């Protein structure tokens, strides 16, 4: 396996006991929070982990410009811009929708890191996918050496960052545990699943799907997890290893009632900031994930905090 990484994150990220949060959520067993919001690179949160592998591959290919995209509120886009700047590369970001002045903090941050922003003119997020290919072709024709990362940075190689993270968690937590996290483009969940399978299924990974219906996301997560395992040289995950619940609420990027409550509880019991798009919805889904097990005092549950600080700030601005 090629484990080349371009070091960005300060690892391991801490695991924090959360007894007051557990009490507020009705969790009888031990509740821990994996603080991947504290990876220590820019305001990237968990996005630092896949970027270590993607950037290493880009530099290994001699790329001089990183091309990726999403929406102006994308956590990955601003993190990619910061990573590219730190590696001496240029960054081109392609956002869905018509051109607009920077308003979302993630968009402002991406511009601060020096990214060049282009727009598809179509608000559909999938419009970015074709535009990335077109932008790379134009850059190549101009003599540049682009490296394209898909929306969210979710590739089998990027997921290696979370395969490693599962092994990291195993050194911090004794025994088996249930892990709950937000599932967007799927890379984080896929890497953790692959990493858990490599550990003999030490952790039961549950994704709270915040972007797509679980039945739509399931196949993509499994594909990424199997690709990640192949790169890592570990056993392939099975379909039963992919556990997803619907946490979209009103829709992608729209706050949910459960998420808003969970964010307030996390803030007042632990001082932890959750964003309304991903992490708040995931924590809000935790009781549904646990079901009857929420009353089991023997169960260890880990909430994987993926970050999203600037999304939280944006939510406060519009509250």
XYZ file of C-alpha atoms in Angstrom:
319
model
C 0.000 0.000 0.000
C 1.136 3.549 -0.727
C 0.828 5.389 2.554
C 2.444 8.627 1.412
C 0.966 11.569 3.262
C 1.495 15.274 3.147
C 1.294 16.074 6.844
C -1.332 18.668 7.712
C -3.161 17.533 10.837
C -1.981 17.419 14.425
C -2.761 13.839 15.392
C -4.129 12.077 17.294
C -7.136 14.280 17.898
C -8.436 13.929 21.472
C -11.290 11.807 22.742
C -13.353 13.623 25.351
C -15.652 12.204 28.013
C -19.180 13.641 27.733
C -21.218 12.678 30.835
C -23.412 15.810 30.878
C -24.128 15.526 27.176
C -24.992 11.853 27.663
C -27.423 12.737 30.419
C -29.067 15.436 28.308
C -29.534 13.011 25.414
C -30.745 10.155 27.602
C -27.696 7.949 26.954
C -27.256 5.545 29.877
C -23.836 4.247 28.838
C -20.523 5.985 28.262
C -20.566 8.765 25.652
C -17.325 10.036 24.159
C -16.643 12.722 21.570
C -13.854 12.246 19.028
C -12.691 15.807 18.474
C -11.781 15.811 14.809
C -12.801 19.447 14.827
C -9.377 19.915 16.469
C -7.112 18.623 13.692
C -5.156 21.864 13.979
C -4.943 22.783 10.296
C -6.632 26.016 9.173
C -10.305 25.512 10.058
C -10.406 22.240 8.141
C -11.716 19.897 10.839
C -11.859 16.330 9.541
C -11.086 17.499 5.978
C -7.394 17.652 6.899
C -7.235 13.842 6.950
C -8.210 13.116 3.312
C -6.282 16.145 2.108
C -3.073 14.630 3.480
C -3.430 11.730 1.032
C -4.885 13.681 -1.879
C -2.219 16.349 -1.694
C 0.531 13.732 -1.468
C -0.790 12.135 -4.647
C -1.067 15.507 -6.374
C 2.502 16.486 -5.515
C 3.722 13.029 -6.472
C 2.247 13.563 -9.933
C 3.922 16.949 -10.233
C 0.628 18.853 -10.160
C 0.820 22.627 -9.810
C -2.880 23.445 -9.379
C -5.559 21.785 -7.250
C -9.046 21.820 -8.770
C -12.140 21.035 -6.748
C -15.586 22.426 -6.110
C -18.926 22.351 -4.376
C -21.000 25.190 -2.973
C -19.822 28.473 -1.433
C -20.484 26.941 1.990
C -18.272 23.902 1.368
C -15.961 23.024 4.245
C -13.812 20.942 1.921
C -13.296 23.747 -0.607
C -11.858 26.208 1.881
C -9.722 23.467 3.431
C -8.430 22.459 -0.017
C -7.544 26.068 -0.761
C -5.554 26.297 2.471
C -3.785 23.001 1.812
C -2.882 23.985 -1.739
C -1.490 27.324 -0.568
C 0.622 25.602 2.046
C 2.029 23.209 -0.556
C 2.886 25.992 -2.987
C 0.128 25.072 -5.419
C -2.581 27.222 -6.914
C -6.216 26.329 -6.285
C -9.238 26.653 -8.563
C -12.627 26.247 -6.928
C -15.784 25.745 -8.954
C -19.015 26.584 -7.167
C -22.543 25.665 -8.194
C -24.858 28.537 -9.025
C -24.520 32.072 -10.376
C -21.585 34.262 -9.372
C -22.094 36.070 -6.102
C -20.161 38.153 -3.646
C -18.443 36.174 -0.874
C -20.834 35.936 2.057
C -20.454 32.503 3.620
C -17.396 32.324 5.925
C -16.113 29.261 4.054
C -16.168 31.216 0.797
C -14.395 34.122 2.472
C -11.777 31.771 3.893
C -11.185 30.148 0.499
C -10.573 33.572 -1.013
C -8.247 34.423 1.877
C -6.168 31.330 1.057
C -5.836 32.673 -2.490
C -8.209 30.402 -4.393
C -9.534 31.415 -7.799
C -13.300 30.931 -7.888
C -15.415 30.040 -10.910
C -19.167 29.408 -11.121
C -21.275 26.901 -13.048
C -24.344 29.161 -13.280
C -26.495 26.174 -12.288
C -27.548 25.824 -8.621
C -27.644 22.022 -8.920
C -24.601 20.710 -7.035
C -24.042 18.006 -9.648
C -23.258 20.726 -12.206
C -19.860 21.019 -10.532
C -18.852 17.495 -11.580
C -18.768 18.198 -15.318
C -17.267 21.632 -14.732
C -14.318 20.099 -12.876
C -13.468 17.934 -15.880
C -13.788 20.890 -18.233
C -11.621 23.111 -16.037
C -8.904 20.473 -15.845
C -8.915 20.121 -19.642
C -8.577 23.889 -20.076
C -5.723 24.066 -17.591
C -3.934 21.178 -19.274
C -4.296 22.852 -22.660
C -2.731 25.972 -21.139
C 0.315 23.995 -20.037
C -0.694 23.536 -16.398
C -0.661 20.285 -14.432
C -4.030 20.063 -12.621
C -5.042 17.579 -9.962
C -8.813 17.170 -9.621
C -10.472 16.285 -6.321
C -14.222 15.576 -6.477
C -16.772 17.323 -4.309
C -16.010 16.666 -0.654
C -12.686 15.052 -1.543
C -14.400 11.683 -1.324
C -12.220 9.179 -3.130
C -10.864 5.807 -2.067
C -7.460 7.429 -1.542
C -8.888 10.275 0.497
C -10.723 7.732 2.648
C -7.352 6.314 3.701
C -7.175 9.215 6.122
C -10.085 7.707 8.047
C -8.851 4.126 7.707
C -5.889 5.428 9.668
C -8.253 7.323 12.001
C -10.017 4.073 12.974
C -6.658 2.615 14.011
C -5.969 5.835 15.913
C -9.269 5.526 17.775
C -8.487 1.917 18.702
C -5.467 3.151 20.663
C -7.645 5.622 22.584
C -10.732 3.565 23.461
C -10.857 0.155 25.098
C -13.182 -2.477 23.741
C -15.907 -2.261 21.092
C -17.968 0.867 20.567
C -20.699 2.368 18.413
C -19.537 5.341 16.337
C -22.015 7.940 15.068
C -21.038 10.608 12.544
C -22.415 12.791 9.775
C -22.358 11.299 6.274
C -22.218 13.762 3.400
C -20.217 12.796 0.314
C -19.301 9.552 2.108
C -15.512 9.526 2.377
C -15.269 9.839 6.153
C -17.828 7.115 6.792
C -16.303 4.815 4.167
C -12.793 5.133 5.579
C -13.951 4.446 9.116
C -15.899 1.397 7.951
C -12.876 0.037 6.097
C -10.641 0.754 9.075
C -13.027 -0.938 11.487
C -13.257 -4.030 9.298
C -9.449 -4.148 9.277
C -9.612 -4.199 13.082
C -11.967 -7.181 13.113
C -15.028 -4.901 13.117
C -13.954 -3.373 16.393
C -16.313 -0.424 15.875
C -19.877 -0.378 14.587
C -20.032 2.647 12.295
C -23.346 4.481 11.870
C -23.634 7.351 9.412
C -26.298 10.035 9.778
C -26.954 10.853 6.123
C -27.365 14.624 5.852
C -27.050 15.091 2.101
C -28.795 12.185 0.363
C -31.418 9.589 1.167
C -29.696 6.615 2.833
C -30.652 4.271 -0.004
C -28.896 6.618 -2.435
C -25.791 7.059 -0.273
C -25.353 3.421 0.729
C -23.917 2.156 -2.550
C -21.474 5.045 -2.832
C -20.217 4.563 0.726
C -19.711 0.834 0.150
C -17.859 1.469 -3.113
C -15.538 3.957 -1.421
C -14.999 1.670 1.571
C -14.048 -1.259 -0.645
C -11.734 0.906 -2.736
C -10.107 2.224 0.422
C -9.621 -1.294 1.790
C -8.042 -2.389 -1.495
C -5.539 0.471 -1.326
C -4.824 -0.331 2.325
C -4.442 -4.040 1.638
C -7.090 -4.974 4.206
C -10.264 -7.073 4.127
C -13.107 -5.627 2.043
C -16.217 -4.389 3.860
C -19.578 -6.016 3.201
C -22.901 -4.369 2.504
C -24.010 -5.072 6.085
C -21.130 -2.913 7.365
C -22.792 0.207 5.920
C -25.339 1.510 8.410
C -27.061 4.769 7.529
C -30.009 6.674 8.970
C -31.820 9.590 7.395
C -30.812 12.850 9.112
C -31.556 15.313 6.299
C -34.481 16.989 8.026
C -35.942 19.592 5.634
C -33.103 18.963 3.167
C -29.403 19.320 2.517
C -27.859 22.436 4.089
C -31.143 23.277 5.816
C -31.221 23.225 9.635
C -33.404 20.632 11.338
C -35.317 20.906 14.603
C -33.510 17.888 16.082
C -30.175 19.285 14.952
C -30.815 22.720 16.437
C -31.687 21.161 19.782
C -28.609 18.936 19.703
C -26.361 21.889 18.874
C -27.730 23.875 21.805
C -27.300 20.932 24.181
C -23.705 20.345 23.038
C -22.887 24.024 23.438
C -24.367 24.349 26.915
C -23.127 21.033 28.344
C -19.622 20.920 26.823
C -18.922 24.183 25.029
C -18.694 22.244 21.765
C -19.735 24.061 18.590
C -21.762 22.071 16.051
C -22.739 23.285 12.605
C -26.362 23.053 11.383
C -25.499 21.298 8.100
C -23.597 18.222 9.313
C -22.588 17.719 12.931
C -25.738 19.022 14.629
C -27.940 16.745 12.515
C -25.676 13.778 13.288
C -25.843 14.337 17.028
C -29.587 14.878 16.757
C -29.855 11.448 15.104
C -27.860 9.688 17.831
C -30.889 8.575 19.915
C -32.538 7.101 16.814
C -29.310 5.279 15.917
C -29.004 3.732 19.374
C -32.684 2.837 19.722
C -33.285 0.625 22.760
C -29.534 0.439 23.345
C -29.633 4.023 24.561
C -30.683 2.564 27.931
C -27.783 0.069 28.082
C -25.229 1.251 30.666
C -22.626 -1.129 29.200
C -22.623 0.501 25.759
C -19.839 2.860 24.701
C -20.917 5.398 22.081
C -18.560 7.733 20.243
C -19.815 10.847 18.499
C -17.295 11.727 15.781
C -17.160 15.523 15.612
C -16.097 16.291 12.043
C -15.802 20.069 12.417
C -17.696 22.705 10.452
C -16.860 25.718 12.624
C -17.382 28.260 9.829
C -20.719 26.678 8.925
C -21.726 27.151 12.555
C -20.728 30.797 12.383
C -22.806 31.201 9.236
C -25.749 29.657 11.066
C -25.362 32.095 13.951
C -25.310 35.016 11.529
C -28.684 33.990 10.104
C -30.323 32.911 13.340
